[in-house]
Tab-separated table of C-alpha atoms and ligand atoms in Angstrom:
chain	number	residue	atom	x	y	z
I	1	UNK	CA	0.000	0.000	0.000
I	2	UNK	CA	1.118	3.557	-0.601
I	3	UNK	CA	2.889	5.021	2.365
I	4	UNK	CA	4.329	1.656	3.379
I	5	UNK	CA	7.683	0.439	2.264
I	6	UNK	CA	9.808	-2.630	2.665
I	7	UNK	CA	13.563	-2.704	3.163
I	8	UNK	CA	15.376	-6.006	2.972
I	9	UNK	CA	18.988	-6.072	4.052
I	10	UNK	CA	21.211	-9.055	3.345
I	11	UNK	CA	24.233	-9.399	5.618
I	12	UNK	CA	26.997	-11.337	3.931
I	13	UNK	CA	25.888	-9.921	0.595
I	14	UNK	CA	29.123	-10.785	-1.165
I	15	UNK	CA	29.022	-14.403	-0.009
I	16	UNK	CA	28.026	-17.523	-1.860
I	17	UNK	CA	24.595	-18.079	-0.375
I	18	UNK	CA	23.545	-14.488	-1.000
I	19	UNK	CA	24.681	-14.611	-4.576
I	20	UNK	CA	23.371	-18.076	-5.419
I	21	UNK	CA	20.130	-18.154	-3.465
I	22	UNK	CA	19.033	-15.182	-1.433
I	23	UNK	CA	19.378	-12.300	-3.889
I	24	UNK	CA	18.076	-14.281	-6.885
I	25	UNK	CA	15.054	-15.291	-4.777
I	26	UNK	CA	14.360	-11.680	-3.807
I	27	UNK	CA	14.666	-10.743	-7.456
I	28	UNK	CA	12.243	-13.469	-8.551
I	29	UNK	CA	9.707	-12.272	-6.016
I	30	UNK	CA	10.104	-8.758	-7.333
I	31	UNK	CA	9.836	-9.991	-10.901
I	32	UNK	CA	6.593	-11.781	-10.157
I	33	UNK	CA	5.290	-8.685	-8.381
I	34	UNK	CA	5.068	-10.275	-4.977
I	35	UNK	CA	6.995	-7.417	-3.413
I	36	UNK	CA	5.702	-3.873	-3.084
I	37	UNK	CA	6.935	-1.307	-5.607
I	38	UNK	CA	8.330	0.506	-2.593
I	39	UNK	CA	10.947	-2.107	-1.902
I	40	UNK	CA	14.629	-1.473	-1.328
I	41	UNK	CA	17.275	-4.148	-1.096
I	42	UNK	CA	20.468	-3.480	0.829
I	43	UNK	CA	23.581	-5.566	0.668
I	44	UNK	CA	25.976	-5.349	3.605
I	45	UNK	CA	29.390	-6.965	3.745
I	46	UNK	CA	32.970	-6.244	4.662
I	47	UNK	CA	34.368	-6.009	1.134
I	48	UNK	CA	34.932	-2.477	-0.041
I	49	UNK	CA	32.913	-1.953	-3.202
I	50	UNK	CA	30.990	0.820	-4.816
I	51	UNK	CA	27.287	0.508	-5.426
I	52	UNK	CA	27.988	0.032	-9.107
I	53	UNK	CA	30.569	-2.691	-8.558
I	54	UNK	CA	28.176	-4.553	-6.308
I	55	UNK	CA	25.373	-4.345	-8.840
I	56	UNK	CA	27.613	-5.640	-11.595
I	57	UNK	CA	28.536	-8.571	-9.399
I	58	UNK	CA	24.921	-9.368	-8.662
I	59	UNK	CA	23.497	-8.743	-12.117
I	60	UNK	CA	24.688	-11.997	-13.640
I	61	UNK	CA	23.152	-14.109	-10.901
I	62	UNK	CA	19.636	-12.714	-11.345
I	63	UNK	CA	17.527	-15.339	-13.076
I	64	UNK	CA	15.188	-14.436	-15.903
I	65	UNK	CA	12.219	-16.752	-15.990
I	66	UNK	CA	10.862	-17.535	-19.389
I	67	UNK	CA	7.815	-15.367	-19.383
I	68	UNK	CA	5.268	-14.166	-21.846
I	69	UNK	CA	6.102	-10.588	-21.022
I	70	UNK	CA	9.694	-11.060	-22.179
I	71	UNK	CA	10.831	-7.866	-20.508
I	72	UNK	CA	13.280	-9.314	-18.056
I	73	UNK	CA	16.073	-6.852	-18.798
I	74	UNK	CA	13.860	-3.938	-17.846
I	75	UNK	CA	12.878	-5.644	-14.635
I	76	UNK	CA	16.537	-6.302	-13.823
I	77	UNK	CA	17.309	-2.629	-14.320
I	78	UNK	CA	14.483	-1.482	-12.109
I	79	UNK	CA	15.453	-4.057	-9.476
I	80	UNK	CA	19.082	-2.885	-9.529
I	81	UNK	CA	17.899	0.688	-9.097
I	82	UNK	CA	16.369	-0.431	-5.834
I	83	UNK	CA	19.611	-1.969	-4.589
I	84	UNK	CA	22.214	-0.365	-2.366
I	85	UNK	CA	25.471	-1.602	-1.048
I	86	UNK	CA	26.920	-0.673	2.322
I	87	UNK	CA	30.290	-1.945	3.394
I	88	UNK	CA	31.124	-2.245	7.054
I	89	UNK	CA	32.477	-4.412	9.820
I	90	UNK	CA	30.275	-6.943	11.551
I	91	UNK	CA	31.194	-5.897	15.051
I	92	UNK	CA	31.216	-2.130	14.807
I	93	UNK	CA	27.991	-0.390	15.849
I	94	UNK	CA	29.122	2.740	13.968
I	95	UNK	CA	28.923	0.894	10.669
I	96	UNK	CA	25.435	-0.341	11.504
I	97	UNK	CA	24.438	3.234	12.268
I	98	UNK	CA	25.575	4.151	8.777
I	99	UNK	CA	23.459	1.325	7.396
I	100	UNK	CA	20.495	2.563	9.399
I	101	UNK	CA	20.943	6.011	7.919
I	102	UNK	CA	21.220	4.685	4.391
I	103	UNK	CA	17.993	2.738	4.907
I	104	UNK	CA	16.213	5.656	6.498
I	105	UNK	CA	17.199	7.983	3.655
I	106	UNK	CA	15.575	5.673	1.119
I	107	UNK	CA	12.533	5.004	3.252
I	108	UNK	CA	11.947	8.723	3.732
I	109	UNK	CA	11.353	9.038	-0.001
I	110	UNK	CA	8.645	6.431	0.111
I	111	UNK	CA	6.300	7.040	2.982
I	112	UNK	CA	5.803	7.003	6.684
I	113	UNK	CA	5.923	3.319	7.544
I	114	UNK	CA	8.720	0.933	6.759
I	115	UNK	CA	9.078	-2.729	7.522
I	116	UNK	CA	12.657	-3.989	7.728
I	117	UNK	CA	13.821	-7.511	7.129
I	118	UNK	CA	17.380	-8.560	7.914
I	119	UNK	CA	18.761	-11.701	6.369
I	120	UNK	CA	21.767	-13.157	8.201
I	121	UNK	CA	23.556	-14.912	5.379
I	122	UNK	CA	26.797	-15.082	7.367
I	123	UNK	CA	28.996	-17.605	9.180
I	124	UNK	CA	27.662	-18.755	12.558
I	125	UNK	CA	30.621	-17.245	14.421
I	126	UNK	CA	29.237	-13.755	13.782
I	127	UNK	CA	25.465	-14.371	14.143
I	128	UNK	CA	25.290	-12.871	17.582
I	129	UNK	CA	27.181	-9.601	17.034
I	130	UNK	CA	25.399	-8.989	13.738
I	131	UNK	CA	21.955	-9.729	15.137
I	132	UNK	CA	22.664	-7.573	18.164
I	133	UNK	CA	24.062	-4.671	16.212
I	134	UNK	CA	21.290	-4.837	13.640
I	135	UNK	CA	18.589	-4.993	16.294
I	136	UNK	CA	20.095	-2.172	18.335
I	137	UNK	CA	21.151	0.188	15.585
I	138	UNK	CA	18.896	-0.636	12.649
I	139	UNK	CA	15.473	-1.611	13.956
I	140	UNK	CA	12.707	0.114	12.073
I	141	UNK	CA	11.358	3.024	14.048
I	142	UNK	CA	8.109	3.076	12.108
I	143	UNK	CA	7.220	-0.550	11.424
I	144	UNK	CA	8.129	-4.133	12.160
I	145	UNK	CA	11.633	-5.589	12.119
I	146	UNK	CA	12.081	-9.255	11.254
I	147	UNK	CA	15.304	-11.232	11.239
I	148	UNK	CA	16.007	-14.334	9.178
I	149	UNK	CA	18.691	-16.631	10.547
I	150	UNK	CA	20.342	-19.339	8.467
I	151	UNK	CA	21.509	-22.616	9.925
I	152	UNK	CA	23.653	-23.881	11.554
I	153	UNK	CA	21.869	-22.852	14.741
I	154	UNK	CA	24.663	-24.003	17.008
I	155	UNK	CA	26.724	-27.216	17.007
I	156	UNK	CA	24.993	-29.017	19.847
I	157	UNK	CA	22.364	-28.529	22.494
I	158	UNK	CA	24.494	-26.275	24.651
I	159	UNK	CA	25.753	-23.941	21.921
I	160	UNK	CA	22.304	-23.774	20.394
I	161	UNK	CA	20.838	-22.725	23.738
I	162	UNK	CA	23.509	-20.052	24.071
I	163	UNK	CA	22.746	-18.766	20.591
I	164	UNK	CA	19.018	-18.739	21.267
I	165	UNK	CA	19.412	-16.813	24.479
I	166	UNK	CA	21.839	-14.263	22.993
I	167	UNK	CA	19.447	-13.638	20.128
I	168	UNK	CA	16.522	-13.452	22.516
I	169	UNK	CA	18.198	-10.542	24.330
I	170	UNK	CA	17.603	-8.323	21.339
I	171	UNK	CA	14.937	-10.110	19.315
I	172	UNK	CA	11.511	-11.432	20.206
I	173	UNK	CA	10.902	-15.042	19.142
I	174	UNK	CA	7.980	-13.702	17.141
I	175	UNK	CA	10.344	-11.719	14.930
I	176	UNK	CA	12.975	-14.431	14.570
I	177	UNK	CA	12.679	-16.579	11.462
I	178	UNK	CA	14.926	-19.673	11.546
I	179	UNK	CA	15.125	-20.851	8.020
I	180	UNK	CA	15.379	-24.490	6.988
I	181	UNK	CA	15.171	-24.234	3.250
I	182	UNK	CA	13.912	-27.816	2.881
I	183	UNK	CA	10.604	-26.675	4.328
I	184	UNK	CA	10.252	-24.328	1.365
I	185	UNK	CA	10.504	-27.111	-1.184
I	186	UNK	CA	7.353	-27.830	-3.119
I	187	UNK	CA	7.245	-31.566	-2.456
I	188	UNK	CA	7.888	-31.163	1.229
I	189	UNK	CA	5.004	-28.736	1.609
I	190	UNK	CA	2.936	-31.310	-0.219
I	191	UNK	CA	3.527	-34.041	2.398
I	192	UNK	CA	0.845	-32.632	4.683
I	193	UNK	CA	-1.563	-32.146	1.790
I	194	UNK	CA	-1.030	-35.677	0.582
I	195	UNK	CA	-1.552	-37.149	4.019
I	196	UNK	CA	-4.446	-35.178	5.338
I	197	UNK	CA	-6.517	-34.446	2.258
I	198	UNK	CA	-6.561	-37.930	0.711
I	199	UNK	CA	-8.696	-40.436	2.516
I	200	UNK	CA	-6.988	-43.332	0.807
I	201	UNK	CA	-3.721	-42.627	2.612
I	202	UNK	CA	-5.122	-41.951	6.057
I	203	UNK	CA	-5.775	-45.533	7.171
I	204	UNK	CA	-2.477	-46.704	5.655
I	205	UNK	CA	-0.274	-44.222	7.457
I	206	UNK	CA	0.888	-46.301	10.415
I	207	UNK	CA	2.675	-49.418	11.563
I	208	UNK	CA	-0.351	-51.455	10.506
I	209	UNK	CA	0.518	-51.041	6.833
I	210	UNK	CA	3.929	-49.406	6.612
I	211	UNK	CA	6.938	-51.668	6.910
I	212	UNK	CA	9.615	-49.014	6.810
I	213	UNK	CA	10.268	-45.450	5.746
I	214	UNK	CA	13.441	-44.321	4.018
I	215	UNK	CA	14.536	-40.717	3.900
I	216	UNK	CA	17.474	-40.406	1.543
I	217	UNK	CA	19.610	-37.491	0.492
I	218	UNK	CA	22.544	-37.780	-1.848
I	219	UNK	CA	24.735	-35.370	-3.723
I	220	UNK	CA	27.068	-36.180	-6.586
I	221	UNK	CA	29.620	-33.591	-5.524
I	222	UNK	CA	31.881	-33.246	-2.534
I	223	UNK	CA	32.482	-30.377	-0.162
I	224	UNK	CA	34.628	-28.612	-2.754
I	225	UNK	CA	35.555	-25.201	-1.416
I	226	UNK	CA	33.382	-25.533	1.705
I	227	UNK	CA	35.658	-27.910	3.559
I	228	UNK	CA	36.512	-25.345	6.216
I	229	UNK	CA	32.879	-24.957	7.217
I	230	UNK	CA	31.983	-28.564	6.687
I	231	UNK	CA	34.733	-30.072	8.764
I	232	UNK	CA	33.463	-28.296	11.820
I	233	UNK	CA	29.969	-29.738	11.318
I	234	UNK	CA	29.866	-32.988	9.371
I	235	UNK	CA	26.953	-34.474	7.472
I	236	UNK	CA	24.789	-35.164	10.533
I	237	UNK	CA	24.696	-31.515	11.534
I	238	UNK	CA	24.727	-30.291	7.950
I	239	UNK	CA	21.579	-31.988	6.687
I	240	UNK	CA	20.223	-34.620	9.097
I	241	UNK	CA	19.615	-32.698	12.298
I	242	UNK	CA	17.658	-30.150	10.266
I	243	UNK	CA	16.481	-30.960	6.736
I	244	UNK	CA	15.936	-34.702	7.059
I	245	UNK	CA	14.568	-34.590	10.584
I	246	UNK	CA	12.067	-31.949	9.458
I	247	UNK	CA	10.953	-34.188	6.622
I	248	UNK	CA	10.564	-37.080	9.049
I	249	UNK	CA	8.547	-34.942	11.474
I	250	UNK	CA	6.125	-33.775	8.769
I	251	UNK	CA	5.801	-37.307	7.545
I	252	UNK	CA	5.145	-38.852	10.939
I	253	UNK	CA	3.364	-36.179	13.004
I	254	UNK	CA	-0.263	-36.479	14.069
I	255	UNK	CA	-2.855	-34.324	12.371
I	256	UNK	CA	-2.511	-30.739	13.586
I	257	UNK	CA	-5.555	-28.949	14.998
I	258	UNK	CA	-5.309	-26.389	12.193
I	259	UNK	CA	-2.876	-25.191	9.588
I	260	UNK	CA	-1.707	-22.402	11.874
I	261	UNK	CA	2.007	-22.183	12.487
I	262	UNK	CA	1.698	-22.980	16.185
I	263	UNK	CA	-0.496	-26.027	15.667
I	264	UNK	CA	1.779	-27.530	13.036
I	265	UNK	CA	4.890	-26.908	15.055
I	266	UNK	CA	3.265	-28.328	18.206
I	267	UNK	CA	2.777	-31.615	16.363
I	268	UNK	CA	6.310	-31.650	14.967
I	269	UNK	CA	7.805	-31.076	18.401
I	270	UNK	CA	5.652	-33.827	19.847
I	271	UNK	CA	6.711	-36.447	17.345
I	272	UNK	CA	10.409	-35.514	17.564
I	273	UNK	CA	10.160	-36.004	21.321
I	274	UNK	CA	8.922	-39.539	20.700
I	275	UNK	CA	12.013	-40.546	18.757
I	276	UNK	CA	14.055	-43.084	20.685
I	277	UNK	CA	17.638	-42.020	21.569
I	278	UNK	CA	19.891	-43.075	18.715
I	279	UNK	CA	22.263	-45.933	19.456
I	280	UNK	CA	25.675	-46.071	17.868
I	281	UNK	CA	24.846	-49.587	16.716
I	282	UNK	CA	22.242	-48.103	14.443
I	283	UNK	CA	24.599	-45.667	12.792
I	284	UNK	CA	27.048	-45.996	9.913
I	285	UNK	CA	29.532	-43.242	9.110
I	286	UNK	CA	31.433	-42.736	5.894
I	287	UNK	CA	33.927	-40.406	4.287
I	288	UNK	CA	34.662	-40.200	0.578
I	289	UNK	CA	38.093	-40.907	-0.802
I	290	UNK	CA	39.622	-39.937	-4.113
I	291	UNK	CA	39.047	-41.988	-7.206
I	292	UNK	CA	40.520	-42.070	-10.662
I	293	UNK	CA	37.890	-41.626	-13.371
I	294	UNK	CA	39.443	-42.075	-16.803
I	295	UNK	CA	42.085	-39.386	-16.986
I	296	UNK	CA	40.416	-37.338	-14.276
I	297	UNK	CA	41.232	-37.603	-10.591
I	298	UNK	CA	38.179	-37.076	-8.368
I	299	UNK	CA	39.398	-35.605	-5.067
I	300	UNK	CA	38.904	-37.265	-1.715
I	301	UNK	CA	37.548	-35.282	1.233
I	302	UNK	CA	41.005	-35.114	2.764
I	303	UNK	CA	42.440	-33.693	-0.473
I	304	UNK	CA	40.547	-30.464	0.174
I	305	UNK	CA	43.129	-27.970	1.388
I	306	UNK	CA	40.691	-26.396	3.828
I	307	UNK	CA	40.176	-29.746	5.594
I	308	UNK	CA	42.580	-30.540	8.462
I	309	UNK	CA	44.820	-33.526	7.635
I	310	UNK	CA	43.551	-36.827	8.984
I	311	UNK	CA	40.068	-35.462	9.711
I	312	UNK	CA	37.513	-38.107	10.693
I	313	UNK	CA	34.609	-35.898	9.790
I	314	UNK	CA	31.767	-37.947	8.272
I	315	UNK	CA	30.590	-36.927	4.815
I	316	UNK	CA	28.087	-39.774	4.841
I	317	UNK	CA	25.822	-41.194	7.511
I	318	UNK	CA	23.044	-43.733	7.612
I	319	UNK	CA	20.942	-44.498	10.654
I	320	UNK	CA	17.875	-46.326	11.842
I	321	UNK	CA	15.477	-44.272	13.950
I	322	UNK	CA	12.390	-45.394	15.844
I	323	UNK	CA	9.391	-43.431	16.977
I	324	UNK	CA	8.056	-44.891	20.197
I	325	UNK	CA	4.421	-43.995	19.886
I	326	UNK	CA	1.258	-45.903	19.060
I	327	UNK	CA	1.315	-45.055	15.372
I	328	UNK	CA	4.914	-45.984	14.620
I	329	UNK	CA	6.021	-48.491	17.241
I	330	UNK	CA	8.563	-50.840	15.650
I	331	UNK	CA	8.703	-49.200	12.199
I	332	UNK	CA	12.301	-48.438	11.175
I	333	UNK	CA	12.835	-44.984	9.766
I	334	UNK	CA	16.036	-45.272	7.806
I	335	UNK	CA	17.828	-42.063	7.116
I	336	UNK	CA	20.756	-41.721	4.787
I	337	UNK	CA	22.711	-38.700	3.643
I	338	UNK	CA	25.956	-38.310	1.807
I	339	UNK	CA	28.199	-36.184	-0.334
I	340	UNK	CA	30.154	-37.309	-3.390
I	341	UNK	CA	27.821	-40.201	-4.140
I	342	UNK	CA	26.687	-41.472	-7.528
I	343	UNK	CA	23.748	-39.089	-7.972
I	344	UNK	CA	22.034	-36.010	-6.654
I	345	UNK	CA	18.672	-36.980	-5.267
I	346	UNK	CA	16.428	-36.536	-2.273
I	347	UNK	CA	13.373	-38.636	-1.583
I	348	UNK	CA	11.082	-40.259	0.928
I	349	UNK	CA	10.309	-43.883	0.193
I	350	UNK	CA	7.556	-45.664	2.048
I	351	UNK	CA	7.557	-49.440	1.796
I	352	UNK	CA	4.311	-51.141	2.714
I	353	UNK	CA	3.824	-54.649	4.041
I	354	UNK	CA	3.252	-57.189	1.353
I	355	UNK	CA	-0.210	-58.421	0.663
I	356	UNK	CA	-1.154	-61.374	2.850
I	357	UNK	CA	-2.328	-64.643	1.412
I	358	UNK	CA	-0.858	-66.855	-1.265
I	359	UNK	CA	-2.873	-66.081	-4.359
I	360	UNK	CA	-0.074	-64.624	-6.478
I	361	UNK	CA	2.957	-65.904	-4.606
I	362	UNK	CA	4.070	-67.976	-7.552
I	363	UNK	CA	3.996	-65.077	-9.989
I	364	UNK	CA	5.486	-62.532	-7.619
I	365	UNK	CA	8.244	-64.598	-6.077
I	366	UNK	CA	9.054	-64.514	-2.412
I	367	UNK	CA	11.366	-61.546	-2.008
I	368	UNK	CA	8.934	-59.228	-0.323
I	369	UNK	CA	10.546	-55.936	-1.270
I	370	UNK	CA	10.242	-56.881	-4.895
I	371	UNK	CA	6.488	-57.041	-4.766
I	372	UNK	CA	5.202	-54.848	-1.977
I	373	UNK	CA	3.694	-51.468	-2.621
I	374	UNK	CA	5.899	-48.445	-2.395
I	375	UNK	CA	5.069	-44.766	-2.321
I	376	UNK	CA	7.885	-42.483	-3.335
I	377	UNK	CA	7.942	-38.748	-2.816
I	378	UNK	CA	10.826	-37.516	-4.934
I	379	UNK	CA	11.851	-34.181	-3.492
I	380	UNK	CA	14.415	-33.452	-6.189
I	381	UNK	CA	15.414	-33.505	-8.968
I	382	UNK	CA	12.501	-34.520	-11.232
I	383	UNK	CA	9.956	-33.762	-8.556
I	384	UNK	CA	7.373	-36.498	-8.540
I	385	UNK	CA	5.159	-38.776	-6.497
I	386	UNK	CA	4.755	-42.351	-7.526
I	387	UNK	CA	3.012	-45.371	-6.231
I	388	UNK	CA	4.353	-48.774	-7.093
I	389	UNK	CA	1.708	-51.404	-7.721
I	390	UNK	CA	1.628	-54.996	-8.868
I	391	UNK	CA	-0.244	-55.433	-12.052
I	392	UNK	CA	-0.811	-57.968	-14.747
I	393	UNK	CA	1.359	-57.766	-17.806
I	394	UNK	CA	-1.116	-57.552	-20.665
I	395	UNK	CA	-1.374	-60.724	-22.707
I	396	UNK	CA	-2.739	-64.191	-22.626
I	397	UNK	CA	-0.583	-65.533	-19.834
I	398	UNK	CA	-0.681	-64.577	-16.169
I	399	UNK	CA	2.481	-62.682	-15.499
I	400	UNK	CA	2.715	-59.921	-12.960
I	401	UNK	CA	5.032	-56.987	-12.742
I	402	UNK	CA	5.441	-53.764	-10.824
I	403	UNK	CA	4.252	-50.582	-12.462
I	404	UNK	CA	4.129	-47.015	-11.276
I	405	UNK	CA	1.218	-44.660	-10.951
I	406	UNK	CA	3.262	-41.648	-11.626
I	407	UNK	CA	2.741	-37.945	-10.980
I	408	UNK	CA	5.609	-36.164	-12.681
I	409	UNK	CA	5.664	-32.480	-11.886
I	410	UNK	CA	7.528	-31.674	-15.069
I	411	UNK	CA	4.770	-32.946	-17.303
I	412	UNK	CA	1.821	-32.120	-15.077
I	413	UNK	CA	2.677	-28.588	-13.999
I	414	UNK	CA	4.531	-25.791	-15.693
I	415	UNK	CA	7.956	-24.920	-14.377
I	416	UNK	CA	6.887	-21.502	-13.224
I	417	UNK	CA	4.879	-23.241	-10.536
I	418	UNK	CA	8.012	-24.617	-8.941
I	419	UNK	CA	9.506	-21.643	-7.170
I	420	UNK	CA	12.821	-21.963	-5.433
I	421	UNK	CA	12.515	-22.773	-1.738
I	422	UNK	CA	14.100	-19.451	-0.785
I	423	UNK	CA	11.483	-17.534	-2.726
I	424	UNK	CA	8.615	-19.072	-0.844
I	425	UNK	CA	10.325	-18.619	2.504
I	426	UNK	CA	11.317	-14.993	1.993
I	427	UNK	CA	7.773	-14.185	0.881
I	428	UNK	CA	6.489	-15.886	4.036
I	429	UNK	CA	8.682	-13.586	6.108
I	430	UNK	CA	7.308	-10.547	4.295
I	431	UNK	CA	3.813	-11.816	5.066
I	432	UNK	CA	4.644	-12.815	8.638
I	433	UNK	CA	3.754	-16.473	8.090
I	434	UNK	CA	5.809	-18.715	10.377
I	435	UNK	CA	4.466	-22.128	9.390
I	436	UNK	CA	7.639	-23.080	7.530
I	437	UNK	CA	10.134	-21.790	10.090
I	438	UNK	CA	11.693	-23.606	13.017
I	439	UNK	CA	10.400	-22.704	16.451
I	440	UNK	CA	12.884	-22.560	19.324
I	441	UNK	CA	11.514	-25.624	21.136
I	442	UNK	CA	11.642	-27.609	17.922
I	443	UNK	CA	15.287	-26.699	17.508
I	444	UNK	CA	15.925	-27.696	21.098
I	445	UNK	CA	14.345	-31.134	20.602
I	446	UNK	CA	16.305	-31.707	17.395
I	447	UNK	CA	19.547	-31.027	19.248
I	448	UNK	CA	18.489	-33.180	22.200
I	449	UNK	CA	18.114	-36.072	19.805
I	450	UNK	CA	21.420	-35.697	17.995
I	451	UNK	CA	23.784	-34.229	20.604
I	452	UNK	CA	24.506	-37.466	22.545
I	453	UNK	CA	25.226	-39.285	19.288
I	454	UNK	CA	27.517	-36.539	18.019
I	455	UNK	CA	29.309	-36.481	21.338
I	456	UNK	CA	29.974	-40.236	21.199
I	457	UNK	CA	31.222	-39.999	17.628
I	458	UNK	CA	33.550	-37.123	18.415
I	459	UNK	CA	34.750	-38.178	21.866
I	460	UNK	CA	35.527	-41.674	20.644
I	461	UNK	CA	37.038	-40.340	17.424
I	462	UNK	CA	35.060	-42.903	15.475
I	463	UNK	CA	36.607	-43.660	12.147
I	464	UNK	CA	34.314	-43.362	9.131
I	465	UNK	CA	34.189	-46.129	6.522
I	466	UNK	CA	35.850	-44.874	3.349
I	467	UNK	CA	33.878	-44.926	0.096
I	468	UNK	CA	35.037	-43.897	-3.357
I	469	UNK	CA	33.904	-40.569	-4.788
I	470	UNK	CA	30.860	-41.187	-6.974
I	471	UNK	CA	29.963	-44.562	-5.449
I	472	UNK	CA	26.818	-45.676	-3.617
I	473	UNK	CA	28.404	-45.083	-0.228
I	474	UNK	CA	29.866	-47.451	2.372
I	475	UNK	CA	28.731	-51.044	2.371
I	476	UNK	CA	27.904	-50.692	6.076
I	477	UNK	CA	24.721	-48.826	5.123
I	478	UNK	CA	23.565	-51.915	3.292
I	479	UNK	CA	24.183	-54.129	6.340
I	480	UNK	CA	22.412	-51.669	8.596
I	481	UNK	CA	19.281	-51.826	6.439
I	482	UNK	CA	19.377	-55.588	6.106
I	483	UNK	CA	19.395	-55.920	9.867
I	484	UNK	CA	15.820	-54.631	9.626
I	485	UNK	CA	15.020	-56.693	6.528
I	486	UNK	CA	15.098	-53.588	4.412
I	487	UNK	CA	16.719	-52.798	1.103
I	488	UNK	CA	17.465	-49.197	0.274
I	489	UNK	CA	15.108	-48.378	-2.539
I	490	UNK	CA	17.133	-45.546	-4.016
I	491	UNK	CA	19.965	-47.859	-5.006
I	492	UNK	CA	17.903	-50.607	-6.668
H	501	BG6	C1	22.574	-27.083	2.850
H	501	BG6	C2	23.818	-27.824	3.234
H	501	BG6	O1	21.829	-26.776	3.968
H	501	BG6	O2	21.807	-27.870	1.963
H	501	BG6	C3	24.608	-28.223	1.999
H	501	BG6	O3	24.614	-27.019	4.068
H	501	BG6	C4	23.737	-28.959	1.025
H	501	BG6	O4	25.734	-29.004	2.342
H	501	BG6	C5	22.464	-28.201	0.752
H	501	BG6	O5	24.468	-29.106	-0.189
H	501	BG6	C6	21.505	-28.990	-0.093
H	501	BG6	O6	20.439	-28.184	-0.498
H	501	BG6	P1	19.659	-28.489	-1.837
H	501	BG6	O7	18.514	-27.548	-1.810
H	501	BG6	O8	20.598	-28.274	-2.957
H	501	BG6	O9	19.239	-29.927	-1.726
């Protein structure tokens, strides 16, 4: 509305995340007219740069969607006109005062009320000073101030509590948006829709029909260039404690009382609290090693110069989790995540019990996983949902085979309907919708679950099983699954 403006400031504006994700997402929202005309975007970082230099740097990362209007260049220009760069230190209140003034000068041209959003796209070691300085020196004096924090939110329960309480000194929980970008992914938002709006799934969604659930994440590249960050965290903190646990919670939670943020998050917290403490016996760790591929040498994790020599940091982990409640008692939830594997893919795979009785035993064979129903929610790439069924192969004989009822997003929906996760989440912050953000108690429960395990791994200096770059991961993951009579579906 006229008289109201929006200022978004990205701290760490010259960093990778800002350039690859955050600024392009803000641009796409602007492009699709989801942001008010009166929007200003500020980049703040330490590097000395002029406004023009910053804009040149950003320009090439702004995505032009194929659109009927075909006027992307004009939109880029008008977006860049709304951008400003401020360079400053992260621990000097004076520099934040200068930022505040730069924001105020722009806002004064636009109206009386201004909402401010700060995006902390910075390393965890400076979260607290930046949040404190921003809150103290740059809070909007005329409208709301909201702060988006990127993971990692701490390294364990204790450091996460410290971070939460330091942020709480200057920021109300209500205005703190902890981002987990997996929650912004189309297919992950669809889990709740699938479960609670389709009657056919409701009776099936429990131990009575589900034999196991697999939540798998793999990437076909290593930590290239991010080894310094990664080595301090490892794969469990990097994607399991947050992204994969969130997926599991949405998958397994009870039906929320409403779609309100608090109701959904109440249910997630409740189900996470029901997860049994993880035993080391149920965990497999791996680390990728170099491999020769034709005349190319694929680097091992330890070949990364930013990784300390001899590091035991896991780049792969697989584990079996159990939810001790009435719905899921005894059902293994197998989680697997790794870098430098044979493909990039994330999915949830639900394997059902096989049909009782003996009618088609002869045709189907006895290996149960070969003939039981499976529902797959493919998060990425090739977003899709498919249901594996047994069916008769057409013809005169009686032969059965598995076929898929297949919902491929690519063919069913146009690409424009698949916004990047960051787009959805930043728009939610503008609109004050917290459904897809992590509440502090949820974060606390996630750390309570993983901290003892991480402590054992690190105190005991557990050695990861080595696996070659580009492979399917350590063989131990296979043994872990077979202990529960499960075969990983993503490596069939
Ligand atoms: C990030 C992790 O949170 O998620 C990265 O820090 C990982 O290590 C990334 O590569 C994966 O995100 P996406 O959206 O590409 O699956």
